[in-house]
PDB file of C-alpha atoms in Angstrom:
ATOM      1  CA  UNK A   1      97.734  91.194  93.896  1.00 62.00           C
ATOM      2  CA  UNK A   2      97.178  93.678  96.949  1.00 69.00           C
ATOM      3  CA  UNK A   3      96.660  97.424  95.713  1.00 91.00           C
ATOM      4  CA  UNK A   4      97.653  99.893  97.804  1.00 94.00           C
ATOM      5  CA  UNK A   5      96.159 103.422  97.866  1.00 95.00           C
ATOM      6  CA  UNK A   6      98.966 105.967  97.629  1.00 95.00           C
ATOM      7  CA  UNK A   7      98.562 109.263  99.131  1.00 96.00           C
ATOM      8  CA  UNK A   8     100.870 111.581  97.105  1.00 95.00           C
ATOM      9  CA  UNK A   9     101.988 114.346 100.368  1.00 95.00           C
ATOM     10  CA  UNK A  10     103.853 117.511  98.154  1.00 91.00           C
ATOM     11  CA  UNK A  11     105.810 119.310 100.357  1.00 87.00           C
ATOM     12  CA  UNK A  12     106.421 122.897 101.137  1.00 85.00           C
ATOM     13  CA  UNK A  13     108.590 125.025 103.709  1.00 83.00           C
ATOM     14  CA  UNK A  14     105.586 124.188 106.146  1.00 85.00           C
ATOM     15  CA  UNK A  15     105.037 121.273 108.868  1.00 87.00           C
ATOM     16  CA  UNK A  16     104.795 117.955 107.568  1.00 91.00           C
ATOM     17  CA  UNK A  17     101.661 117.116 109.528  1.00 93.00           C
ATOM     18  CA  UNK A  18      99.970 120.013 107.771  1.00 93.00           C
ATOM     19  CA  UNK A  19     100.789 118.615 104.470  1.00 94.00           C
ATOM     20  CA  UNK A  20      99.829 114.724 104.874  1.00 96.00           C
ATOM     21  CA  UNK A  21      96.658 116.250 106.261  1.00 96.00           C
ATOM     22  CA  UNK A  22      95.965 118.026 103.086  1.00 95.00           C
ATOM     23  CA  UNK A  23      96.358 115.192 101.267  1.00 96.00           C
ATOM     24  CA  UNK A  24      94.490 112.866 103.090  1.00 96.00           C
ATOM     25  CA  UNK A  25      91.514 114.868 103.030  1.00 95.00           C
ATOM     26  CA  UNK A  26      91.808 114.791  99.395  1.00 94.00           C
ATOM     27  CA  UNK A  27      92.637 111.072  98.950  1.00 94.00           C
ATOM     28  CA  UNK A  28      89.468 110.485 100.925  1.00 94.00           C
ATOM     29  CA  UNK A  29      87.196 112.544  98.546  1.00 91.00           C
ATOM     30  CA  UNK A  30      88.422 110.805  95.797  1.00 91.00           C
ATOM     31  CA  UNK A  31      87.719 107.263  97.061  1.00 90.00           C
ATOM     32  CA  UNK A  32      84.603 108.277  98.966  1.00 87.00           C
ATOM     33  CA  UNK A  33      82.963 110.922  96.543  1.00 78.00           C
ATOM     34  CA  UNK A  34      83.499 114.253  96.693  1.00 63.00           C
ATOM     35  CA  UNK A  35      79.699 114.627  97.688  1.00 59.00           C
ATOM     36  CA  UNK A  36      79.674 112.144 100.332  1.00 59.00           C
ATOM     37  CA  UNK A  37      81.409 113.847 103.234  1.00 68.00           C
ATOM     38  CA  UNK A  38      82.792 111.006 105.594  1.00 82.00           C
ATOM     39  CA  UNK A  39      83.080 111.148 109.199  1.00 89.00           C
ATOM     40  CA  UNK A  40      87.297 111.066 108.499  1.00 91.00           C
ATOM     41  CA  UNK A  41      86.864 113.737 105.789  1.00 92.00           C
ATOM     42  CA  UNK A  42      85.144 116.111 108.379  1.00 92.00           C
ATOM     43  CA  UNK A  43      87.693 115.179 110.887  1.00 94.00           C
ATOM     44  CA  UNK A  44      90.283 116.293 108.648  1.00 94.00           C
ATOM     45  CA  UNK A  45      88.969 119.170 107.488  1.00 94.00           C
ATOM     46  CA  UNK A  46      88.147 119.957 111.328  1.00 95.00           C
ATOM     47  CA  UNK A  47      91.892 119.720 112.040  1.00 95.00           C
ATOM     48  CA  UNK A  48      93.421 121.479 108.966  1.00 94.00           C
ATOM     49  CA  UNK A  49      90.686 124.372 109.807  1.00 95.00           C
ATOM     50  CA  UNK A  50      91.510 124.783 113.491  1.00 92.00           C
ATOM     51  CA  UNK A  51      93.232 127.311 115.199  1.00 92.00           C
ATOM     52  CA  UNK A  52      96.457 125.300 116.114  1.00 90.00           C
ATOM     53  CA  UNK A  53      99.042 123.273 114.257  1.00 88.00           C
ATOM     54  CA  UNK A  54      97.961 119.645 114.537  1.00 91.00           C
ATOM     55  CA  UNK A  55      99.896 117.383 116.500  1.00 91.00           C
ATOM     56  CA  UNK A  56     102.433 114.376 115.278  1.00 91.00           C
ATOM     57  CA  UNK A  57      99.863 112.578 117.344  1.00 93.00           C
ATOM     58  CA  UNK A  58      96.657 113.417 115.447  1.00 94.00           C
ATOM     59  CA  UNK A  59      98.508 113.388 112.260  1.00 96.00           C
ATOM     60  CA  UNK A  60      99.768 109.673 113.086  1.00 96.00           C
ATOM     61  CA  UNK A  61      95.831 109.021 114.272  1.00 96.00           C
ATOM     62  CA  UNK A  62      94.447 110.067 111.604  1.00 96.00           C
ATOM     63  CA  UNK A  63      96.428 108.656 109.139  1.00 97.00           C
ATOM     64  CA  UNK A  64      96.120 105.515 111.254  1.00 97.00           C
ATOM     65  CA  UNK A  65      92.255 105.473 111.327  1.00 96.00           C
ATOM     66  CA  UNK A  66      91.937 106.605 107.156  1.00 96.00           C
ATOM     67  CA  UNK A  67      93.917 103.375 106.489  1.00 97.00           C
ATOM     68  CA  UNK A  68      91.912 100.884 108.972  1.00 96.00           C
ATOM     69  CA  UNK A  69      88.516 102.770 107.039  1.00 93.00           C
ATOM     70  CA  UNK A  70      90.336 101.884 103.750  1.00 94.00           C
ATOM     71  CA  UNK A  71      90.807  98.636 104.522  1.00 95.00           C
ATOM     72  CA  UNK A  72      87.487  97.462 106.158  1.00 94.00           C
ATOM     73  CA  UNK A  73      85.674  99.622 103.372  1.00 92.00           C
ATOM     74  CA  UNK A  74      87.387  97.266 100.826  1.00 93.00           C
ATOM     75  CA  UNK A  75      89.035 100.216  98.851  1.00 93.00           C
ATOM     76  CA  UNK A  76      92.746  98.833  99.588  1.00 94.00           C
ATOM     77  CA  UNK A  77      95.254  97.214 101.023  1.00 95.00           C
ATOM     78  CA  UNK A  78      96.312  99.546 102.896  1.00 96.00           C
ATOM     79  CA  UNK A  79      97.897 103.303 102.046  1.00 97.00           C
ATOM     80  CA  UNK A  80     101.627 103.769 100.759  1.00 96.00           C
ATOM     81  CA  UNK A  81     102.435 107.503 101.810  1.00 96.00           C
ATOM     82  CA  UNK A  82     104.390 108.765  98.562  1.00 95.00           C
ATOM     83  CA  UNK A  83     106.389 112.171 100.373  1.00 94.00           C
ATOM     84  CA  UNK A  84     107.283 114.024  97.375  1.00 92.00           C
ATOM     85  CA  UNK A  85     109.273 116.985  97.884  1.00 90.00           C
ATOM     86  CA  UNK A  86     110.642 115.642 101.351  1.00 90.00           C
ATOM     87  CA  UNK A  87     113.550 117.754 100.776  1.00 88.00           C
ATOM     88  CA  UNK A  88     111.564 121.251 101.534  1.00 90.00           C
ATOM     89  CA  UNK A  89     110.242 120.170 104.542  1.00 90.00           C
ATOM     90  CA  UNK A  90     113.483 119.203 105.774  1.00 89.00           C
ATOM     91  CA  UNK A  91     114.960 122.839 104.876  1.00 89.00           C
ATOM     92  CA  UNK A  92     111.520 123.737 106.807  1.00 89.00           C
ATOM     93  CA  UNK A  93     112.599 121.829 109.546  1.00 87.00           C
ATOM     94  CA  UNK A  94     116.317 122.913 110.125  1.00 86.00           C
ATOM     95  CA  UNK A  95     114.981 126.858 109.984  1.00 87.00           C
ATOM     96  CA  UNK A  96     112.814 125.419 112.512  1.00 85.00           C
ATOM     97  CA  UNK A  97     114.925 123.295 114.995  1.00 80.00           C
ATOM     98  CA  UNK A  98     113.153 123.777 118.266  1.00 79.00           C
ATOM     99  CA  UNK A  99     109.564 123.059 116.745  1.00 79.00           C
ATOM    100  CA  UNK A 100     111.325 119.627 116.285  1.00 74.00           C
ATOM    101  CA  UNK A 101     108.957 118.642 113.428  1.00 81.00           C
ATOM    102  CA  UNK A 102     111.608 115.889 112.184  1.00 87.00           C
ATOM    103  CA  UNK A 103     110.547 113.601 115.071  1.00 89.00           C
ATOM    104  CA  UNK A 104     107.365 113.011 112.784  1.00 91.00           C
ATOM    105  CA  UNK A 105     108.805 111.501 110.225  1.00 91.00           C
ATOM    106  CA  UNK A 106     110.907 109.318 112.904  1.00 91.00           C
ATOM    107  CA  UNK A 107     106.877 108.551 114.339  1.00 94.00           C
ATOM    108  CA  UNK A 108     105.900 107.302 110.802  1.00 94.00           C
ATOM    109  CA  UNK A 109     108.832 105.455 109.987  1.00 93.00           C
ATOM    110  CA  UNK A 110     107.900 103.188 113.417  1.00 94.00           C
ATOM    111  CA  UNK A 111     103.807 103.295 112.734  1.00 95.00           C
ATOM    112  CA  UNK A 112     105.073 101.852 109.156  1.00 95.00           C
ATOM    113  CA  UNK A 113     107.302  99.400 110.556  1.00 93.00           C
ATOM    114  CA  UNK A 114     104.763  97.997 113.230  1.00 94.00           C
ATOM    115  CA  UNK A 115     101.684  98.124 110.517  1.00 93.00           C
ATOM    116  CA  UNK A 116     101.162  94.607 110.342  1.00 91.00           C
ATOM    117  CA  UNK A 117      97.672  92.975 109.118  1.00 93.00           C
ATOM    118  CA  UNK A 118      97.321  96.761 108.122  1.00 95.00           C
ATOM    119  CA  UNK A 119      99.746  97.585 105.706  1.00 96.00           C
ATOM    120  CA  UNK A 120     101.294 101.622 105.532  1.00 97.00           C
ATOM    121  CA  UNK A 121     103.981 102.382 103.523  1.00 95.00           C
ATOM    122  CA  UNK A 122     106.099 105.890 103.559  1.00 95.00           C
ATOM    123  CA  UNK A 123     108.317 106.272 100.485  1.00 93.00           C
ATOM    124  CA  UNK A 124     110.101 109.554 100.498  1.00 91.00           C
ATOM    125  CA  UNK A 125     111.712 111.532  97.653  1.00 90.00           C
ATOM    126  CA  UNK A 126     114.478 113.588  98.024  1.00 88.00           C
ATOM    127  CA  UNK A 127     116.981 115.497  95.790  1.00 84.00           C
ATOM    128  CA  UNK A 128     119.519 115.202  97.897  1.00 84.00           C
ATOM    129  CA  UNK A 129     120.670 112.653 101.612  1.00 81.00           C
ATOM    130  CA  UNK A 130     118.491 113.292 104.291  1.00 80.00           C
ATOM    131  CA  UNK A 131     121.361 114.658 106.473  1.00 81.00           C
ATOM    132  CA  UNK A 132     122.574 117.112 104.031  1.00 86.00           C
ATOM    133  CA  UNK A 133     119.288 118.829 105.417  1.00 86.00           C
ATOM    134  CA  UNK A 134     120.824 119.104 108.213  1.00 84.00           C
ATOM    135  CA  UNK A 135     124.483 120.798 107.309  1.00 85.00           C
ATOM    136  CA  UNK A 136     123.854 123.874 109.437  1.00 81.00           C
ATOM    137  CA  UNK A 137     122.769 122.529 112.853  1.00 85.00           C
ATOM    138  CA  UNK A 138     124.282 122.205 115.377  1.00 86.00           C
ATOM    139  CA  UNK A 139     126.407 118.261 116.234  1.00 90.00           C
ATOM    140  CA  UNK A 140     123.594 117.693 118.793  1.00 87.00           C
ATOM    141  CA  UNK A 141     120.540 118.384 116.313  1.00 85.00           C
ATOM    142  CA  UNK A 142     122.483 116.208 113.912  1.00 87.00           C
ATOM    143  CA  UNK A 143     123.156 112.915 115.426  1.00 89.00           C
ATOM    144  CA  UNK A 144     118.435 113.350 116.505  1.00 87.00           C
ATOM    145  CA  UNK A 145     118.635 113.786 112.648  1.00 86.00           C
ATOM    146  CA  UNK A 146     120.583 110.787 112.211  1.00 88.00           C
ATOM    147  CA  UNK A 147     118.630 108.700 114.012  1.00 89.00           C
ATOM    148  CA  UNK A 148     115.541 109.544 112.317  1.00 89.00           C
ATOM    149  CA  UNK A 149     117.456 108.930 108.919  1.00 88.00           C
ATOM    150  CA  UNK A 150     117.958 105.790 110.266  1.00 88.00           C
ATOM    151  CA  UNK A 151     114.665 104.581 110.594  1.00 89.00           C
ATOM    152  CA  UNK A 152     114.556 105.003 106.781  1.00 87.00           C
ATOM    153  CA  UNK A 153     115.684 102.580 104.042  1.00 85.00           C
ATOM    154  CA  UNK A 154     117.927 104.508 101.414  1.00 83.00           C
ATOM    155  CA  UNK A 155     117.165 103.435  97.220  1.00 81.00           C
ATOM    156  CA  UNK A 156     119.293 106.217  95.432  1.00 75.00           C
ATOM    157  CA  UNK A 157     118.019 106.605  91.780  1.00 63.00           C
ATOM    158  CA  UNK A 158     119.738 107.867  89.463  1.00 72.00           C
ATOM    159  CA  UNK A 159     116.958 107.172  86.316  1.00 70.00           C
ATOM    160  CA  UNK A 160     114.995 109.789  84.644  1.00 77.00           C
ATOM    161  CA  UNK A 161     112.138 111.309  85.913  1.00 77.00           C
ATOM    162  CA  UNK A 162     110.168 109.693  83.529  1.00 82.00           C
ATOM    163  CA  UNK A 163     111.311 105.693  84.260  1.00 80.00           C
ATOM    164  CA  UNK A 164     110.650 106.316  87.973  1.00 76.00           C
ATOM    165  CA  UNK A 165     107.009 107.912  87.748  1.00 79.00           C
ATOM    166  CA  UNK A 166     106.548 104.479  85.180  1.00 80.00           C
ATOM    167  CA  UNK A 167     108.174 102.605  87.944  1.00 76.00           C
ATOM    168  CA  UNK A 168     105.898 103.774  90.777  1.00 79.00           C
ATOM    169  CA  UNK A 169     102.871 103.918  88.931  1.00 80.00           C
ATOM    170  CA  UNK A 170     103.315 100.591  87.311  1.00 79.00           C
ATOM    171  CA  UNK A 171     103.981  99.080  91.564  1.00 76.00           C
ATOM    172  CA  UNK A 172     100.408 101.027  93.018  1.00 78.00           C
ATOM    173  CA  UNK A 173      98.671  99.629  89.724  1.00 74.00           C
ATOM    174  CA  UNK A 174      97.870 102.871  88.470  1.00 70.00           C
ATOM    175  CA  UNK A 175      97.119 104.024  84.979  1.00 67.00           C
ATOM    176  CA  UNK A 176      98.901 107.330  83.395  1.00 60.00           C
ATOM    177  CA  UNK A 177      97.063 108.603  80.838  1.00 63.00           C
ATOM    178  CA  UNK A 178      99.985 109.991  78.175  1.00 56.00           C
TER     179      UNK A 178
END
């Protein structure tokens, strides 16, 4: 049975990248140790510390290089990005049209879909449809937003809270302590 590492990204009114950063730097000091600092982990941290914004491009690098590690370290399968709060970014994101942060997710969706022998995954959870995000741009902004919903499989749940955190856990193989 393949076990995938999940990488739990909890979004905030801030840029995606920063956010799947953050949590990749943590998801590597839990498989790797906290007191081992890996080559990746520095990287990371070297990024999240710097004085710019990091790219779509290093985000999709590095998330790109932390699951070939995974893999060829034997620690996974591969990594299943779970983007919880999704819905805050994408308020993030309409604020912020012309930093045109949405085009990550569009980025990821395609690096999932091309993975291959190296398995990534990107579930994201939202409240609400992705394009009711997008209500107060402008028709233009809408049908980029559109596309990049497209790119996206749609699984509307309408279960408690507490069946789909069983459900998820029970698909990565993880334990929940109660």
């Amino acid at each position: 049975c393949p076990r995938f590492v999940p990488v739990l990204v909890t979004c905030s009114r801030e840029a995606l990248g920063k956010s799947i950063l953050t949590a990749l730097h943590r998801t590597l000091g839990e498989i790797y140790g906290r007191g081992q600092k890996t080559k990746l982990a520095l990287e990371v941290r070297r990024i999240l510390d710097g004085k710019f914004e990091p790219s779509g491009e290093q985000v999709l690098d590095i998330i790109l290089k932390v699951n070939s590690s995974i893999i060829a370290d034997s620690k996974g399968n591969g990594l299943v990005l779970i983007v919880d709060e999704l819905g805050k970014f994408l308020e993030f994101a309409a604020l912020h049209p012309q930093r045109q942060d949405v085009f990550l997710l569009q980025q990821l969706a395609e690096t999932a879909s091309r993975s291959g022998d190296e398995p990534l995954f990107i579930v994201g959870l939202l409240h609400q449809g992705f394009n009711a995000y997008a209500d107060y741009l402008n028709q233009s902004a809408q049908r980029e937003w559109d596309k990049v919903a497209g790119r996206f499989d749609e699984i509307a749940f309408n279960q408690p809270v507490e069946q789909i955190a069983s459900l998820i856990a029970s698909a990565l193989n993880v334990k929940i302590d109660r």
